Amino acid sequence: DAGITQSPRHKVTETGTPVTLRCHQTENHRYMYWYRQDPGHGLRLIHYSYGVKDTDKGEVSDGYSVSRSKTEDFLLTLESATSSQTSVYFCAIRHSGQQETQYFGPGTRLLVL
Amino acid sequence: TQLLEQSPQFLSIQEGENLTVYCNSSSVFSSLQWYRQEPGEGPVLLVTVVTGGEVKKLKRLTFQFGDARKDSSLHITAAQPGDTGLYLCAGAGDSNYQLIWGAGTKLIIKP
């Protein structure tokens, strides 16, 4: 258990509204990641962070932004949600010194109507 | 672009049967990991293989890393209903920060 929580766990929203998902970790890990998971696509990286205020884009970053103002929190924002962003979102941390091992939060299920 | 192709995408077998899941790429990976994910939860690491040709066993699960470090397999002996889940492979490649993920194998073991 890497002490990762995500909130909310479930959310229903309407197209065009902004949505922010929060990932919180308690073990001071430097690297944090946001993924989305859709059937047939596995896990796709949205954004990642390698330190406070240090973030970079993943393979499916369009329509998403992130912020990391504290080590323990990594926020994912959908500026204007679309139906194609309906998905399950996972936050992960990279455990230093364990050969790229990532530990995942429980996920947020987002439905955009 | 590094890719990992996982096969089969879906497998449904009877309890007690054996099965193998494959993870293939044309790229070399410095390490490869297998995760299992149960419904409503995040993936959980099962094993990491690092050396070409390496074999690791976890009870009835056997993991192998190809000699050239481009592929891996997961073999389950005498599958049990508790093995049901989504199995994901992930490779550590060019980037130190990111993993390359396979699309997953959904495994159902029927009692």
mmCIF file of C-alpha atoms in Angstrom:
data_model
loop_
_atom_site.group_PDB
_atom_site.id
_atom_site.type_symbol
_atom_site.label_atom_id
_atom_site.label_comp_id
_atom_site.label_asym_id
_atom_site.label_seq_id
_atom_site.Cartn_x
_atom_site.Cartn_y
_atom_site.Cartn_z
ATOM 1 C CA ASP A 1 0.000 0.000 0.000
ATOM 2 C CA ALA A 2 1.693 3.216 -1.171
ATOM 3 C CA GLY A 3 -0.754 5.505 0.590
ATOM 4 C CA ILE A 4 -2.459 6.813 -2.543
ATOM 5 C CA THR A 5 -5.978 8.144 -2.450
ATOM 6 C CA GLN A 6 -8.073 9.585 -5.234
ATOM 7 C CA SER A 7 -11.088 11.820 -5.024
ATOM 8 C CA PRO A 8 -13.797 11.716 -5.990
ATOM 9 C CA ARG A 9 -14.157 7.995 -6.624
ATOM 10 C CA HIS A 10 -17.146 8.490 -8.886
ATOM 11 C CA LYS A 11 -18.389 11.535 -10.765
ATOM 12 C CA VAL A 12 -21.109 12.286 -13.267
ATOM 13 C CA THR A 13 -20.887 15.598 -15.066
ATOM 14 C CA GLU A 14 -22.210 17.319 -18.155
ATOM 15 C CA THR A 15 -20.416 18.156 -21.367
ATOM 16 C CA GLY A 16 -18.678 21.504 -21.192
ATOM 17 C CA THR A 17 -18.225 21.659 -17.432
ATOM 18 C CA PRO A 18 -14.810 21.765 -15.769
ATOM 19 C CA VAL A 19 -13.785 18.791 -13.651
ATOM 20 C CA THR A 20 -10.861 18.377 -11.270
ATOM 21 C CA LEU A 21 -9.653 15.050 -9.974
ATOM 22 C CA ARG A 22 -7.311 14.855 -7.025
ATOM 23 C CA CYS A 23 -4.559 12.403 -6.226
ATOM 24 C CA HIS A 24 -2.998 12.447 -2.776
ATOM 25 C CA GLN A 25 0.013 10.470 -1.568
ATOM 26 C CA THR A 26 1.452 10.229 1.902
ATOM 27 C CA GLU A 27 4.968 8.904 1.238
ATOM 28 C CA ASN A 28 6.718 11.854 -0.425
ATOM 29 C CA HIS A 29 7.310 10.175 -3.787
ATOM 30 C CA ARG A 30 8.769 12.418 -6.451
ATOM 31 C CA TYR A 31 7.104 10.960 -9.528
ATOM 32 C CA MET A 32 3.343 10.931 -9.998
ATOM 33 C CA TYR A 33 1.271 9.954 -13.004
ATOM 34 C CA TRP A 34 -2.241 10.286 -14.357
ATOM 35 C CA TYR A 35 -3.581 7.542 -16.626
ATOM 36 C CA ARG A 36 -6.900 6.826 -18.227
ATOM 37 C CA GLN A 37 -8.103 3.291 -18.812
ATOM 38 C CA ASP A 38 -10.564 2.351 -21.519
ATOM 39 C CA PRO A 39 -11.544 -1.099 -22.814
ATOM 40 C CA GLY A 40 -9.111 -2.342 -25.440
ATOM 41 C CA HIS A 41 -6.595 0.425 -24.768
ATOM 42 C CA GLY A 42 -5.005 -0.564 -21.515
ATOM 43 C CA LEU A 43 -3.491 2.305 -19.570
ATOM 44 C CA ARG A 44 -2.684 5.505 -21.429
ATOM 45 C CA LEU A 45 -0.546 8.202 -19.860
ATOM 46 C CA ILE A 46 -2.127 11.653 -19.701
ATOM 47 C CA HIS A 47 0.427 13.684 -17.762
ATOM 48 C CA TYR A 48 3.133 13.025 -15.252
ATOM 49 C CA SER A 49 5.095 14.997 -12.691
ATOM 50 C CA TYR A 50 8.686 14.669 -11.571
ATOM 51 C CA GLY A 51 8.529 17.219 -8.784
ATOM 52 C CA VAL A 52 6.669 20.219 -7.437
ATOM 53 C CA LYS A 53 5.689 22.419 -10.380
ATOM 54 C CA ASP A 54 7.479 20.033 -12.775
ATOM 55 C CA THR A 55 5.082 18.305 -15.142
ATOM 56 C CA ASP A 56 5.110 16.930 -18.662
ATOM 57 C CA LYS A 57 2.669 15.591 -21.221
ATOM 58 C CA GLY A 58 1.904 11.981 -21.912
ATOM 59 C CA GLU A 59 0.483 10.381 -25.029
ATOM 60 C CA VAL A 60 -3.140 11.567 -24.544
ATOM 61 C CA SER A 61 -2.770 15.006 -22.957
ATOM 62 C CA ASP A 62 -5.130 17.000 -25.206
ATOM 63 C CA GLY A 63 -8.029 18.407 -23.187
ATOM 64 C CA TYR A 64 -6.284 17.848 -19.852
ATOM 65 C CA SER A 65 -4.101 19.981 -17.625
ATOM 66 C CA VAL A 66 -2.341 19.176 -14.362
ATOM 67 C CA SER A 67 -0.882 20.975 -11.408
ATOM 68 C CA ARG A 68 1.407 19.989 -8.587
ATOM 69 C CA SER A 69 1.883 22.717 -5.999
ATOM 70 C CA LYS A 70 2.757 20.291 -3.186
ATOM 71 C CA THR A 71 4.638 16.985 -3.251
ATOM 72 C CA GLU A 72 1.659 15.092 -1.955
ATOM 73 C CA ASP A 73 -1.011 16.361 -4.362
ATOM 74 C CA PHE A 74 -1.335 15.977 -8.124
ATOM 75 C CA LEU A 75 -4.447 17.456 -9.705
ATOM 76 C CA LEU A 76 -5.907 16.581 -13.092
ATOM 77 C CA THR A 77 -8.281 19.087 -14.670
ATOM 78 C CA LEU A 78 -10.589 18.632 -17.605
ATOM 79 C CA GLU A 79 -11.133 22.231 -18.641
ATOM 80 C CA SER A 80 -14.317 21.512 -20.577
ATOM 81 C CA ALA A 81 -15.377 17.895 -20.278
ATOM 82 C CA THR A 82 -16.397 15.963 -23.379
ATOM 83 C CA SER A 83 -18.093 12.593 -23.726
ATOM 84 C CA SER A 84 -14.837 11.125 -25.065
ATOM 85 C CA GLN A 85 -13.315 11.788 -21.646
ATOM 86 C CA THR A 86 -15.671 9.318 -20.018
ATOM 87 C CA SER A 87 -13.223 6.849 -18.567
ATOM 88 C CA VAL A 88 -11.631 5.452 -15.439
ATOM 89 C CA TYR A 89 -8.753 7.623 -14.256
ATOM 90 C CA PHE A 90 -5.867 6.225 -12.247
ATOM 91 C CA CYS A 91 -3.176 8.034 -10.378
ATOM 92 C CA ALA A 92 0.137 6.285 -9.780
ATOM 93 C CA ILE A 93 3.422 6.941 -8.070
ATOM 94 C CA ARG A 94 6.824 5.656 -9.024
ATOM 95 C CA HIS A 95 8.611 3.921 -6.231
ATOM 96 C CA SER A 96 12.224 5.078 -6.319
ATOM 97 C CA GLY A 97 14.785 2.328 -6.488
ATOM 98 C CA GLN A 98 12.330 -0.393 -7.442
ATOM 99 C CA GLN A 99 13.049 -0.682 -11.149
ATOM 100 C CA GLU A 100 10.297 1.549 -12.422
ATOM 101 C CA THR A 101 7.604 -0.009 -10.270
ATOM 102 C CA GLN A 102 4.417 2.013 -10.162
ATOM 103 C CA TYR A 103 1.783 1.851 -7.471
ATOM 104 C CA PHE A 104 -1.750 2.846 -8.273
ATOM 105 C CA GLY A 105 -4.602 4.535 -6.530
ATOM 106 C CA PRO A 106 -8.103 3.036 -6.527
ATOM 107 C CA GLY A 107 -9.281 5.038 -9.558
ATOM 108 C CA THR A 108 -11.963 7.606 -10.339
ATOM 109 C CA ARG A 109 -14.837 6.595 -12.579
ATOM 110 C CA LEU A 110 -15.941 9.628 -14.608
ATOM 111 C CA LEU A 111 -19.063 9.774 -16.748
ATOM 112 C CA VAL A 112 -19.552 12.799 -19.005
ATOM 113 C CA LEU A 113 -23.109 13.116 -20.270
ATOM 114 C CA THR B 1 7.601 4.735 -30.601
ATOM 115 C CA GLN B 2 7.850 1.720 -28.348
ATOM 116 C CA LEU B 3 4.843 -0.598 -28.303
ATOM 117 C CA LEU B 4 3.901 -3.707 -26.369
ATOM 118 C CA GLU B 5 1.444 -6.121 -27.931
ATOM 119 C CA GLN B 6 -0.323 -8.378 -25.524
ATOM 120 C CA SER B 7 -2.169 -11.556 -26.483
ATOM 121 C CA PRO B 8 -4.716 -12.904 -26.182
ATOM 122 C CA GLN B 9 -6.979 -9.983 -25.335
ATOM 123 C CA PHE B 10 -9.510 -12.267 -23.692
ATOM 124 C CA LEU B 11 -9.309 -15.801 -22.332
ATOM 125 C CA SER B 12 -11.980 -17.848 -20.618
ATOM 126 C CA ILE B 13 -11.035 -21.332 -19.403
ATOM 127 C CA GLN B 14 -12.065 -23.949 -16.895
ATOM 128 C CA GLU B 15 -10.532 -24.291 -13.470
ATOM 129 C CA GLY B 16 -7.521 -26.585 -13.550
ATOM 130 C CA GLU B 17 -6.396 -25.761 -17.080
ATOM 131 C CA ASN B 18 -3.069 -24.166 -17.973
ATOM 132 C CA LEU B 19 -2.677 -20.952 -19.941
ATOM 133 C CA THR B 20 -0.045 -18.601 -21.291
ATOM 134 C CA VAL B 21 -0.268 -14.873 -21.917
ATOM 135 C CA TYR B 22 2.233 -13.164 -24.193
ATOM 136 C CA CYS B 23 3.706 -9.704 -24.326
ATOM 137 C CA ASN B 24 5.707 -8.870 -27.458
ATOM 138 C CA SER B 25 7.597 -5.927 -28.857
ATOM 139 C CA SER B 26 10.177 -5.050 -31.467
ATOM 140 C CA SER B 27 11.881 -2.840 -28.889
ATOM 141 C CA VAL B 28 14.284 -3.728 -26.133
ATOM 142 C CA PHE B 29 13.236 -3.032 -22.572
ATOM 143 C CA SER B 30 15.485 -2.644 -19.553
ATOM 144 C CA SER B 31 12.873 -4.388 -17.441
ATOM 145 C CA LEU B 32 9.380 -5.724 -17.817
ATOM 146 C CA GLN B 33 6.640 -5.931 -15.257
ATOM 147 C CA TRP B 34 3.401 -7.846 -14.907
ATOM 148 C CA TYR B 35 0.443 -6.421 -13.044
ATOM 149 C CA ARG B 36 -2.950 -7.858 -12.137
ATOM 150 C CA GLN B 37 -6.026 -5.708 -11.847
ATOM 151 C CA GLU B 38 -9.315 -6.684 -10.267
ATOM 152 C CA PRO B 39 -12.604 -4.909 -11.011
ATOM 153 C CA GLY B 40 -12.890 -1.526 -9.316
ATOM 154 C CA GLU B 41 -9.249 -1.436 -8.282
ATOM 155 C CA GLY B 42 -5.927 -0.224 -9.603
ATOM 156 C CA PRO B 43 -3.294 -2.563 -11.055
ATOM 157 C CA VAL B 44 -1.067 -4.330 -8.567
ATOM 158 C CA LEU B 45 2.476 -5.410 -9.363
ATOM 159 C CA LEU B 46 3.072 -9.158 -9.575
ATOM 160 C CA VAL B 47 6.670 -9.331 -10.712
ATOM 161 C CA THR B 48 9.528 -7.495 -12.405
ATOM 162 C CA VAL B 49 11.963 -9.263 -14.737
ATOM 163 C CA VAL B 50 15.222 -7.586 -15.603
ATOM 164 C CA THR B 51 17.698 -10.017 -17.149
ATOM 165 C CA GLY B 52 17.291 -11.601 -20.585
ATOM 166 C CA GLY B 53 16.153 -15.208 -20.160
ATOM 167 C CA GLU B 54 15.127 -14.642 -16.553
ATOM 168 C CA VAL B 55 12.409 -16.864 -15.123
ATOM 169 C CA LYS B 56 10.514 -16.003 -11.959
ATOM 170 C CA LYS B 57 7.886 -18.056 -10.207
ATOM 171 C CA LEU B 58 5.094 -16.866 -7.990
ATOM 172 C CA LYS B 59 3.243 -19.967 -6.753
ATOM 173 C CA ARG B 60 1.438 -21.267 -9.869
ATOM 174 C CA LEU B 61 2.494 -18.295 -12.014
ATOM 175 C CA THR B 62 5.693 -18.447 -14.074
ATOM 176 C CA PHE B 63 7.081 -15.323 -15.720
ATOM 177 C CA GLN B 64 9.774 -15.346 -18.382
ATOM 178 C CA PHE B 65 11.715 -12.519 -19.989
ATOM 179 C CA GLY B 66 12.919 -13.194 -23.517
ATOM 180 C CA ASP B 67 16.637 -13.572 -24.157
ATOM 181 C CA ALA B 68 16.681 -10.377 -26.214
ATOM 182 C CA ARG B 69 14.536 -8.517 -23.644
ATOM 183 C CA LYS B 70 11.867 -7.802 -26.252
ATOM 184 C CA ASP B 71 9.149 -10.149 -25.036
ATOM 185 C CA SER B 72 7.759 -11.847 -21.992
ATOM 186 C CA SER B 73 5.270 -14.524 -21.078
ATOM 187 C CA LEU B 74 3.089 -15.373 -18.116
ATOM 188 C CA HIS B 75 2.159 -19.017 -17.642
ATOM 189 C CA ILE B 76 -0.438 -20.111 -15.123
ATOM 190 C CA THR B 77 -0.567 -23.755 -14.094
ATOM 191 C CA ALA B 78 -3.824 -25.277 -12.879
ATOM 192 C CA ALA B 79 -5.731 -21.997 -13.008
ATOM 193 C CA GLN B 80 -8.043 -21.173 -10.129
ATOM 194 C CA PRO B 81 -11.102 -18.864 -10.036
ATOM 195 C CA GLY B 82 -9.036 -16.526 -7.871
ATOM 196 C CA ASP B 83 -6.734 -15.950 -10.866
ATOM 197 C CA THR B 84 -9.546 -14.126 -12.649
ATOM 198 C CA GLY B 85 -8.634 -10.562 -13.535
ATOM 199 C CA LEU B 86 -7.004 -8.261 -16.041
ATOM 200 C CA TYR B 87 -3.302 -8.968 -16.573
ATOM 201 C CA LEU B 88 -1.146 -6.121 -17.835
ATOM 202 C CA CYS B 89 2.449 -6.102 -18.953
ATOM 203 C CA ALA B 90 4.536 -2.941 -18.844
ATOM 204 C CA GLY B 91 8.041 -2.267 -20.088
ATOM 205 C CA ALA B 92 10.628 0.252 -18.965
ATOM 206 C CA GLY B 93 12.067 1.646 -22.154
ATOM 207 C CA ASP B 94 13.725 4.772 -23.456
ATOM 208 C CA SER B 95 12.322 7.109 -20.851
ATOM 209 C CA ASN B 96 13.358 6.802 -17.239
ATOM 210 C CA TYR B 97 10.010 8.128 -16.091
ATOM 211 C CA GLN B 98 7.487 6.202 -18.100
ATOM 212 C CA LEU B 99 6.303 2.661 -18.622
ATOM 213 C CA ILE B 100 5.045 1.314 -21.944
ATOM 214 C CA TRP B 101 1.819 -0.626 -21.329
ATOM 215 C CA GLY B 102 0.247 -3.550 -23.100
ATOM 216 C CA ALA B 103 -3.520 -3.410 -23.672
ATOM 217 C CA GLY B 104 -4.156 -6.217 -21.199
ATOM 218 C CA THR B 105 -5.497 -9.757 -21.132
ATOM 219 C CA LYS B 106 -8.853 -10.296 -19.485
ATOM 220 C CA LEU B 107 -8.759 -13.725 -17.879
ATOM 221 C CA ILE B 108 -11.823 -15.572 -16.582
ATOM 222 C CA ILE B 109 -11.444 -18.872 -14.779
ATOM 223 C CA LYS B 110 -14.708 -20.773 -14.511
ATOM 224 C CA PRO B 111 -15.285 -23.114 -11.561
#
